[in-house]
XYZ file of C-alpha atoms in Angstrom:
334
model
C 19.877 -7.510 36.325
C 18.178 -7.048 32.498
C 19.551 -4.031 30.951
C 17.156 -1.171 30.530
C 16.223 -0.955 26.366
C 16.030 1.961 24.308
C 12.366 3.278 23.364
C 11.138 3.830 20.177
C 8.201 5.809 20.525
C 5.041 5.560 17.845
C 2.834 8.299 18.081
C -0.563 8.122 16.648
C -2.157 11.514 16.242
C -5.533 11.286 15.582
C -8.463 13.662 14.026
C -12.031 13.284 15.055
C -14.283 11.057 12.931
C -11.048 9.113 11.089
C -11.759 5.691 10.452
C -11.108 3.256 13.079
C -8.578 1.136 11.359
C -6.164 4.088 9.865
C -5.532 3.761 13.649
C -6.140 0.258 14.931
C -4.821 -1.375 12.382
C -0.768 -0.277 13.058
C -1.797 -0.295 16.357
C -1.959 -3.622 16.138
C 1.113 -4.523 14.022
C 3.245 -2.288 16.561
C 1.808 -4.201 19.819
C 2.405 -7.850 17.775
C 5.734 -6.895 17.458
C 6.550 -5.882 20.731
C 5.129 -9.070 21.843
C 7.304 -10.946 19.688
C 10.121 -9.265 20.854
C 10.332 -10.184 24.353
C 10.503 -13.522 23.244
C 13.486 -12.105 21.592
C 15.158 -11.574 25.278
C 18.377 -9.154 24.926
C 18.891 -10.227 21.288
C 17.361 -7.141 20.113
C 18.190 -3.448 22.137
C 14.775 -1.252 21.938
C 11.387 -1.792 22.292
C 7.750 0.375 20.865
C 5.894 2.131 23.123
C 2.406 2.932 21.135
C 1.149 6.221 22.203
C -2.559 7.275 20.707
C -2.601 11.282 21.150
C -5.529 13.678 19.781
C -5.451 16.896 17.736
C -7.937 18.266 20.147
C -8.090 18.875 23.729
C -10.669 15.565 24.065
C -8.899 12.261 25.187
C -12.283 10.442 23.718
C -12.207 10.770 19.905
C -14.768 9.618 17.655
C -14.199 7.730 14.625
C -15.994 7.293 11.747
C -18.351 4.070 12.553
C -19.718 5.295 15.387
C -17.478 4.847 18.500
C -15.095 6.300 20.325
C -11.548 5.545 21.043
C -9.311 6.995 23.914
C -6.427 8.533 23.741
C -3.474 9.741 26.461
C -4.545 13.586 25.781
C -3.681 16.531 23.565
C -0.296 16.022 20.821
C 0.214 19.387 23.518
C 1.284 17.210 26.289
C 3.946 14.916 24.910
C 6.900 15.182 26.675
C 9.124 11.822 25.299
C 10.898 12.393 22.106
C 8.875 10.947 18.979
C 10.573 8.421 17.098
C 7.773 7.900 14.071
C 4.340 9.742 14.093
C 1.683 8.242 12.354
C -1.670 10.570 10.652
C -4.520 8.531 10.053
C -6.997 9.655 7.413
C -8.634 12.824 7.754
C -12.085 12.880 6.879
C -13.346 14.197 4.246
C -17.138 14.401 4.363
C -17.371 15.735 8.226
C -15.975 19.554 7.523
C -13.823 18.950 9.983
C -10.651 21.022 9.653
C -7.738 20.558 11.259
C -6.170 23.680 13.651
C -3.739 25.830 12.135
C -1.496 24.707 15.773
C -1.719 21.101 14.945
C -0.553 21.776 11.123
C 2.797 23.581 12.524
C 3.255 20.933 15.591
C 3.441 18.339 12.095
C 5.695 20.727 9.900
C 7.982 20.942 13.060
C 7.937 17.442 14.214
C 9.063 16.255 10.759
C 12.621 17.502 10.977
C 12.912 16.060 14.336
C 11.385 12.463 13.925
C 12.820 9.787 12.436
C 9.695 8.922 10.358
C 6.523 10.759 9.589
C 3.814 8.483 8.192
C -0.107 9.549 6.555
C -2.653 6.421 6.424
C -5.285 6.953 3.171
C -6.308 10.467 3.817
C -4.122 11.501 6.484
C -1.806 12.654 3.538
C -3.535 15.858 2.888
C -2.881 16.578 7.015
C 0.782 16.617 5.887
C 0.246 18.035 2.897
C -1.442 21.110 4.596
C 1.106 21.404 6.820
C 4.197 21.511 4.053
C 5.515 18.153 4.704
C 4.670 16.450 0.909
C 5.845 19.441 -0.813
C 8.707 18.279 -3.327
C 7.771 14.915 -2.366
C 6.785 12.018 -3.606
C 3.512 10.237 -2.032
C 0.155 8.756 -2.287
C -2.853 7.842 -0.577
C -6.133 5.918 -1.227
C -6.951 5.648 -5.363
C -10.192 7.431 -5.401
C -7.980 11.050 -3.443
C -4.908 10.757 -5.551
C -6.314 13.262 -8.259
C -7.616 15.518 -5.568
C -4.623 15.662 -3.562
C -2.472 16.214 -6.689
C -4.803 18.954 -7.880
C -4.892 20.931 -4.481
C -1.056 20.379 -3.628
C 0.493 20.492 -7.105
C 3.984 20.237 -5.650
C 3.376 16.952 -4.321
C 4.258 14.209 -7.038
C 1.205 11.779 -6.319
C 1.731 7.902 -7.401
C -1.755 6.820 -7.678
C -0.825 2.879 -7.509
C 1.878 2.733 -4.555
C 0.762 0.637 -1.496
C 2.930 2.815 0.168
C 5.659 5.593 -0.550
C 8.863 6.429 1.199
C 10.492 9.769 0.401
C 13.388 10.736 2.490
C 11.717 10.053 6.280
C 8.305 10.879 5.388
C 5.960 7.440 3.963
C 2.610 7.864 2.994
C 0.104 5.049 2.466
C -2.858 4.222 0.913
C -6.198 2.960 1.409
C -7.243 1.980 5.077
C -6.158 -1.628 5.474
C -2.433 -0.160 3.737
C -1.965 1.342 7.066
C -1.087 -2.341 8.687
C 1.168 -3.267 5.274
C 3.207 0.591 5.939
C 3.757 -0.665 9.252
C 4.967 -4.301 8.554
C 7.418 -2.101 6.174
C 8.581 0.319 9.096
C 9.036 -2.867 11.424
C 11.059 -4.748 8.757
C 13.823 -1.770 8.548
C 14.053 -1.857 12.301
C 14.217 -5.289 12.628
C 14.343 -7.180 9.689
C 12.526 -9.151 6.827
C 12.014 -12.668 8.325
C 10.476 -10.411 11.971
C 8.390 -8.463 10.025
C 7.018 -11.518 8.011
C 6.476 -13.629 11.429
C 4.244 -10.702 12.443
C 2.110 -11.280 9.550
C 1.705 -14.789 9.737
C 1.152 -14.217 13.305
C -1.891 -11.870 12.358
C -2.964 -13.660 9.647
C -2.339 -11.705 6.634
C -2.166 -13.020 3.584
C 0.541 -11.774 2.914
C 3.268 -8.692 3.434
C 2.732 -6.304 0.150
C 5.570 -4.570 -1.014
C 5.335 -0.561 -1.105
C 5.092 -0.636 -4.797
C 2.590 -3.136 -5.620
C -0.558 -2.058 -7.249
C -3.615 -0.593 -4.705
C -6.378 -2.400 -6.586
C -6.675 -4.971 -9.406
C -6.852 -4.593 -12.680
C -9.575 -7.140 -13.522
C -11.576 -5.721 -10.497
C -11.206 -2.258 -11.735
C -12.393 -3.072 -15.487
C -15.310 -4.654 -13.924
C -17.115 -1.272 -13.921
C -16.705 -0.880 -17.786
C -20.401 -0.027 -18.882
C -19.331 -0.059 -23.160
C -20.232 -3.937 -23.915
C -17.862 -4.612 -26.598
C -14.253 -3.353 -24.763
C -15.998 -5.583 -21.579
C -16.121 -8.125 -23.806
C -12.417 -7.807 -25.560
C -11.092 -7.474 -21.165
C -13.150 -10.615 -20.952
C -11.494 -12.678 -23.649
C -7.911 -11.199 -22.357
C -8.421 -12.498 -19.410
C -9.486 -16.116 -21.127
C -6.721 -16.373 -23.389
C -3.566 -14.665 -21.634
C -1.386 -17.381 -22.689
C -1.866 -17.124 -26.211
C 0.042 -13.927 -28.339
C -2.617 -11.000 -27.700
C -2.261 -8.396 -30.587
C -4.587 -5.028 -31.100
C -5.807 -6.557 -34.637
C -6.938 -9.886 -32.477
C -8.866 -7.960 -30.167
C -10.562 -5.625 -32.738
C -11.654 -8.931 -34.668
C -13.540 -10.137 -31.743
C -15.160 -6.855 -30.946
C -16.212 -6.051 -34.652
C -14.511 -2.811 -34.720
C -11.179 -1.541 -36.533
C -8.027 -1.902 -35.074
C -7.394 2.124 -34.619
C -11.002 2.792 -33.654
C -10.992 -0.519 -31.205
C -7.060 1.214 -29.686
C -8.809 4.493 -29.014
C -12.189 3.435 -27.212
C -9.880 1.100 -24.928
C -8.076 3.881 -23.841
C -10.461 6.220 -23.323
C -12.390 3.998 -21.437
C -10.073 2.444 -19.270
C -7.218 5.095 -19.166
C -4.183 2.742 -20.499
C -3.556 1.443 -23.745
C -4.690 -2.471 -24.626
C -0.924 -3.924 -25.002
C 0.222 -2.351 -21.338
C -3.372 -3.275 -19.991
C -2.446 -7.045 -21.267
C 0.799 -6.720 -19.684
C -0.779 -5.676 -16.161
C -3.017 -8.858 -16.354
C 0.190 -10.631 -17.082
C 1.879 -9.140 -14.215
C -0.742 -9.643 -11.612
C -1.491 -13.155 -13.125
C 2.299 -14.104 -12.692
C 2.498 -12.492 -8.924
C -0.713 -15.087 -8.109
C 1.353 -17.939 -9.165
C 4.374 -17.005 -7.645
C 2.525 -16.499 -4.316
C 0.276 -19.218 -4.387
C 2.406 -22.361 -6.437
C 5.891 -24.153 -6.754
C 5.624 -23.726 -10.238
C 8.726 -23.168 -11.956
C 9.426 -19.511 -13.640
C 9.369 -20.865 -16.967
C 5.645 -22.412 -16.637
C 4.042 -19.193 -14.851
C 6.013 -17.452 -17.862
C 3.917 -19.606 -20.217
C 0.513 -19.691 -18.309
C 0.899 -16.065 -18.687
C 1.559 -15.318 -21.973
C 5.484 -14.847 -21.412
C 6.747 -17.169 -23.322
C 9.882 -17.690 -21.114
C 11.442 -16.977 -17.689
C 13.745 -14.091 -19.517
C 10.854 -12.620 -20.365
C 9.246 -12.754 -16.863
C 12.222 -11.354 -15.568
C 12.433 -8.683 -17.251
C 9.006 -7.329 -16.161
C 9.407 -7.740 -12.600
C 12.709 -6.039 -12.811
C 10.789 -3.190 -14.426
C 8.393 -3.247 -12.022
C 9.549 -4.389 -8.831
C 13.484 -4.190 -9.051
C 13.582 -7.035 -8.214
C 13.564 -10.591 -10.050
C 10.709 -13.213 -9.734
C 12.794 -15.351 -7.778
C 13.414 -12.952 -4.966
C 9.604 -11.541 -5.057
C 8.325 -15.570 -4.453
C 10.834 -15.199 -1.587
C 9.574 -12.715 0.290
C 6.208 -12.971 -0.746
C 5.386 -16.268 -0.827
C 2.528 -17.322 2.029
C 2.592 -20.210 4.091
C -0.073 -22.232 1.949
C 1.261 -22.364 -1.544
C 0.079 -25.051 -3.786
């Protein structure tokens, strides 16, 4: 006779008018994995059970695009103990405002859960209810300033992917939802599981927490002053070659201190770190998507050497470019 496993229940607590994927998307992940592990047999002891639960008395809740998803009932009726609740994004152009009940259900049920995760805006649900204060956390790029304006004692990391403070992980944008809970299912169960689950759902890959939520070419894309486009332009051309502020200035036509301060003012960073984020992000490509040796993507990139290169993904990443192409390598490298 098979021996009854433990549950790990993942409860999904959801707002009217969220977006569909702050929801489907872990969904998703969660159900992969239980498939994959009964093909496991009795190697491993517990198994998810995905629960979808409103914060109104509805079981049909609509989402942003239109539909309608159903869900077992109220967060009122649960009667299994909660291993990790998940808050998808609470929207913010509906006026909807979450019930003073649900806000203390949250506050409670985060010193009795294991985990307590937000999806983009679902942060400022746990915010509300007192969970990010003295935390750290984020959410989707274009909310970070807002939520660290309204809840000032919440330390906001505008860049994370995801955060983990304690048992409370926050998320970014939408889609960050699925990489949040590839990172939940890897510290139940283990790197190479959680990887098989992306391969299995064809992601490109499993982001760590800490990588960047957008690009930084994509980002300087919107730069409307011609001549700092053009000096982002010519970075990006010549990132192997020694990039100084005077260089830069020369091919803009404007002085070196006057050329520093537009930069920054209108992209927010200075020119040398915004070099050394192309670098970064140029190296990570390489190391994802080539064999090529450390010491070459040090070069293509304007490293010089592998020392070099290690040194910033230590900074970074804490970890070295070695062990990042290891776990982050896909299945189609060049």
């Amino acid at each position: 006779m098979e021996k009854q496993k433990n549950i790990k229940h993942v409860v999904i607590i959801v707002p009217p008018y969220s977006t569909l994927l702050d929801t489907c998307g872990p969904m998703d992940v969660f159900q992969r994995a239980i498939d994959q592990m009964k093909l496991l047999e009795n190697r491993v002891d517990f198994t998810y059970h995905i629960h979808v639960v409103s914060t109104t008395k509805a079981r049909q809740i609509p989402v942003s695009s239109g539909i309608s998803i159903v869900s077992e009932g109220s967060y009122k009726n649960i009667t299994y103990p909660v291993d990790t609740l998940i808050v998808p994004g609470l929207p913010q152009k509906t006026g909807y405002q979450v019930g003073k009940d649900v806000l203390a259900w949250l506050k409670e049920q985060s010193g009795h859960v294991r985990r307590i995760c937000s999806v983009c805006a679902g942060a400022f649900m746990l915010a509300e209810a007192g969970v990010l204060t003295g935390k750290k956390a984020t959410t989707h790029w274009m909310l970070c300033e807002k939520l660290a304006k309204n809840y000032p004692q919440t330390t906001v990391d505008p860049e994370a992917i995801f955060v983990k403070d304690g048992n409370v992980y926050t998320s970014a944008g939408i889609t960050t939802g699925m990489d949040l809970a590839l990172g939940l299912i890897e510290e139940d169960l283990g790197k190479s599981f959680a990887l098989q689950i992306a391969r299995i759902m064809v992601l490109y890959l499993k982001r760590p927490g800490n990588q960047t939520q957008y690009s930084t070419v994509l980002e300087s894309q919107q730069i409307d002053h011609q001549p700092i486009r053009k000096a982002v332009e010519w970075i990006y051309d010549h990132l192997q070659e020694e990039i100084t502020v005077e260089k830069l200035a020369e091919h803009t036509l404007m002085s070196p201190r006057n050329f520093a301060r537009v930069f920054a003012r209108e992209l927010n960073i200075t020119p040398i770190k915004y070099v050394e984020k192309l670098r970064l992000e140029a190296a990570i490509r390489y190391l994802t998507e080539t064999h090529l040796t450390t010491d070459e993507i040090a070069h293509l990139c304007g490293l010089k050497n592998s020392t070099n290169l290690n040194r910033l993904f230590l900074h970074t990443f804490e970890v070295t470019p070695t062990q990042y192409r290891r776990n982050f390598q896909t299945s189609f490298s060049r």
